[in-house]
Coordinates of C-alpha atoms in Angstrom, one line a residue:
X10 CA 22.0 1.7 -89.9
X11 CA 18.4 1.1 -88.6
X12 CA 19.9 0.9 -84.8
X13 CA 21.7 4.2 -84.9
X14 CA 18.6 5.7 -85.8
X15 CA 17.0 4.8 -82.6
X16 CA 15.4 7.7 -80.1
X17 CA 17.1 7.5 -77.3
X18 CA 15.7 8.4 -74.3
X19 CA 17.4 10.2 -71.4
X20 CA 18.8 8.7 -67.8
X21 CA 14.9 8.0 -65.9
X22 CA 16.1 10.5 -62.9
X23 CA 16.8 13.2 -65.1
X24 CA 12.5 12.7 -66.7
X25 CA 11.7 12.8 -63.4
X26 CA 13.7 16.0 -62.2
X27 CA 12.6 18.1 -65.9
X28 CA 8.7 16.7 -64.4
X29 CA 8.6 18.1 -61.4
X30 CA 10.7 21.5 -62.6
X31 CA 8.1 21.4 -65.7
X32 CA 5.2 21.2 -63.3
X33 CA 6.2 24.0 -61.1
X34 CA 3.9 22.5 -58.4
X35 CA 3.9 24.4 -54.6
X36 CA 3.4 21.3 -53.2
X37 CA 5.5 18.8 -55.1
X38 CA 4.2 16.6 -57.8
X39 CA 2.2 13.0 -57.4
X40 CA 3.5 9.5 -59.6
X41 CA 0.3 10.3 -61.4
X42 CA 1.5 13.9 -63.0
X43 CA 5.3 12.8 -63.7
X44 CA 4.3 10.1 -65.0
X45 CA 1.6 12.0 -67.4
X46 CA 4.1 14.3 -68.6
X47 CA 6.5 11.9 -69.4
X48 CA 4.3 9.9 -71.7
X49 CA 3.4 13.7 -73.8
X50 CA 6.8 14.4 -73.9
X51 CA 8.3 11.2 -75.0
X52 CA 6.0 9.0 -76.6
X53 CA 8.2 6.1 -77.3
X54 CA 8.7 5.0 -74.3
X55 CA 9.5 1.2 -73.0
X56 CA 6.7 -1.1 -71.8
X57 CA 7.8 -1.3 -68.2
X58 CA 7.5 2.3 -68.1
X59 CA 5.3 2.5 -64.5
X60 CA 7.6 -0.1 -63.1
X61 CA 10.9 1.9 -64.1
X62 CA 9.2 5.3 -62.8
X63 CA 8.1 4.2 -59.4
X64 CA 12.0 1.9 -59.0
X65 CA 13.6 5.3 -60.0
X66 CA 11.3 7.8 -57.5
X67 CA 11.7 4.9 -54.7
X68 CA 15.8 5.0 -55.3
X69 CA 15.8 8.9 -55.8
X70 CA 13.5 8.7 -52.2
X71 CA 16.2 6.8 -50.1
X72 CA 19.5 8.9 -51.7
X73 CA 17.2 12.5 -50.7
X74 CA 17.3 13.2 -54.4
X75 CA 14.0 13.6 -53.8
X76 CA 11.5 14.5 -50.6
X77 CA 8.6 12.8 -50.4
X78 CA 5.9 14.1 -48.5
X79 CA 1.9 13.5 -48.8
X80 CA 2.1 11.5 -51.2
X81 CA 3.7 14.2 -53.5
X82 CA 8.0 14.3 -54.9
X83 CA 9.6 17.6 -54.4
X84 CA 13.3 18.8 -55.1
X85 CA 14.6 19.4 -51.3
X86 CA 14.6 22.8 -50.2
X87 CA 16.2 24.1 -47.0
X88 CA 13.3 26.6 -46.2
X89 CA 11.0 24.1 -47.1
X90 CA 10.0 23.0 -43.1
X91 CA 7.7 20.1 -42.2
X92 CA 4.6 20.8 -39.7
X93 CA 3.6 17.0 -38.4
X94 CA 0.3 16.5 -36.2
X95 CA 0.7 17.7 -32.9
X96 CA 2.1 19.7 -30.7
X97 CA 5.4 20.5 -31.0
X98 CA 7.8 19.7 -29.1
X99 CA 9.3 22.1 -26.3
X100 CA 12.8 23.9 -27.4
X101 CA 15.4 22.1 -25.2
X102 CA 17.6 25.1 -23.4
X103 CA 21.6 24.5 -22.9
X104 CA 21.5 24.6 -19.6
X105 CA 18.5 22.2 -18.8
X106 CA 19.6 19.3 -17.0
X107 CA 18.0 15.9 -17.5
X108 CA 16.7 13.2 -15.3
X109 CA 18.8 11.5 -13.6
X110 CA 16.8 8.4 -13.8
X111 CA 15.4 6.6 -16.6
X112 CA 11.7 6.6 -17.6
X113 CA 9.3 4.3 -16.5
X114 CA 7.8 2.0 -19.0
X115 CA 4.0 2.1 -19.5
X116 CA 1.8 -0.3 -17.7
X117 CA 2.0 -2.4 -14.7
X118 CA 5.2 -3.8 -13.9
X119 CA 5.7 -7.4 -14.1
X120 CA 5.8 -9.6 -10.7
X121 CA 9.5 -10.5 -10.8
X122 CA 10.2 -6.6 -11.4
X123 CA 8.9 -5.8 -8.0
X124 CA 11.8 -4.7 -5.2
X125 CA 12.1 -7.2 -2.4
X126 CA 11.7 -4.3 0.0
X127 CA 7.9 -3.6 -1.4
X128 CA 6.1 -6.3 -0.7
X129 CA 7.0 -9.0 1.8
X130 CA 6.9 -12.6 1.1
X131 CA 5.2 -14.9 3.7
X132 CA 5.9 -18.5 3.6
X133 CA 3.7 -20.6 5.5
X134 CA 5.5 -22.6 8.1
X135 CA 6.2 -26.3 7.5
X136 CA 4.9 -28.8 10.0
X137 CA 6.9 -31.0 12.0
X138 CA 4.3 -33.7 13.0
X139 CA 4.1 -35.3 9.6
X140 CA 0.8 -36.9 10.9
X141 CA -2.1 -35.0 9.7
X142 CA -4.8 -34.5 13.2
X143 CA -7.7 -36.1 13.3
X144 CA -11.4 -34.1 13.1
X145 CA -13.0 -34.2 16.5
X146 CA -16.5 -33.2 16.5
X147 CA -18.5 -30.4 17.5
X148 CA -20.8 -32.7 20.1
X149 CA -17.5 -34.1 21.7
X150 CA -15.8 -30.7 21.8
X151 CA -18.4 -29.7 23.8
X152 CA -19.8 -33.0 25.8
X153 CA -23.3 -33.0 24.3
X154 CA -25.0 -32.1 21.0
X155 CA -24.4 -29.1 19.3
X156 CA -28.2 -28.0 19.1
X157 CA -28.1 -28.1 23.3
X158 CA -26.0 -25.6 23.0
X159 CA -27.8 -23.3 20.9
X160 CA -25.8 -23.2 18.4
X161 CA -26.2 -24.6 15.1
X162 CA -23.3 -26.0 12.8
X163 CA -22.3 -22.6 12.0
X164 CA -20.7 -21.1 15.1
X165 CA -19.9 -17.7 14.0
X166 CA -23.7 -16.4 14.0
X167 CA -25.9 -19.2 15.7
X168 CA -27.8 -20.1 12.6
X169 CA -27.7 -23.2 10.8
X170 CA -26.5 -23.3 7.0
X171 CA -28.8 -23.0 4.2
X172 CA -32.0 -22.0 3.4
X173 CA -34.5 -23.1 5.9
X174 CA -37.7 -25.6 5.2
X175 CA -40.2 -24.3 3.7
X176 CA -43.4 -24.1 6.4
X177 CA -46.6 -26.7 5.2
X178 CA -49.9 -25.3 6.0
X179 CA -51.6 -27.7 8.3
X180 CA -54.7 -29.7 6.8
X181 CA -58.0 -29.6 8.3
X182 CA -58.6 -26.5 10.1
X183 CA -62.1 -25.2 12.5
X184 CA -64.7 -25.3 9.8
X185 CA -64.0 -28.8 8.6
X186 CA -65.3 -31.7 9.6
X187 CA -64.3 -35.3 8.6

């Protein structure tokens, strides 16, 4: 029969392991390669062939049939070690002891975080008159007006507030007559 007849075409994860073997790449191979020497080595392939690749590397990603690392699919090695940025870390000794307390979190700490102990609250004292007093002013304070005193309605320096008038020349001076 015409059916029987059909090319059959392996299990996806096994392309993908015979690509990367095939390629022979240090570095692991990219989608792009695989998927290249799929297509030359088995040109019938089904229309969804990019979607089944990348489903197949993402499963093959999450069981570690695969490593994937810059942007390239390796078989996993044991010698194979992975530099990230940075420094690295310090080797931890057996006999190192850790802290005993936990480690601060970045930032400033939130107001209901601070200890009681830090900062003291002060609570203005209530009243008991609930009358509020009246405003008795400066003249009667004192029995007389303020400016007597030689003071002006600021107390603490003398001066009076604000900026003062601005001084108008005089008009009509020696040389002119009227």
């Amino acid at each position: 029969m015409a059916t029987e007849d059909v090319y059959k075409l392996p299990p996806y994860p096994e392309l993908i392991i015979e690509a990367i073997d095939a390629l022979n790449e240090k570095m692991g191979s990219n989608k792009t390669s695989i998927s290249k020497y799929i297509e030359s080595k088995y040109p019938n392939l089904p229309a969804g062939h990019s979607t089944l690749l990348k489903h197949h590397l993402n499963r093959m990603k999450e069981t570690e049939e695969l490593i994937f690392w810059k942007n390239n699919y390796m078989k996993p090695d044991p010698n194979f070690i992975r530099r990230g940025r940075g420094r690295p870390p310090k080797p931890k000794e057996p006999g190192m002891q850790t802290s005993s307390s936990p480690a601060r979190p970045r930032g400033r700490p939130r107001k209901d975080e601070y200890d009681a102990g830090d900062v003291p609250i002060q609570v203005p004292a209530a009243t008991t008159d609930p009358v509020k007093k009246q405003k008795v002013s400066p003249s009667e304070d004192f029995g007389g007006s303020f400016d007597s005193i030689g003071m002006g309605s600021n107390s603490k320096t003398g001066r009076p507030r604000g900026r003062p008038p601005k001084v108008k020349p005089q008009l009509g001076g020696e040389g002119v007559s009227a």
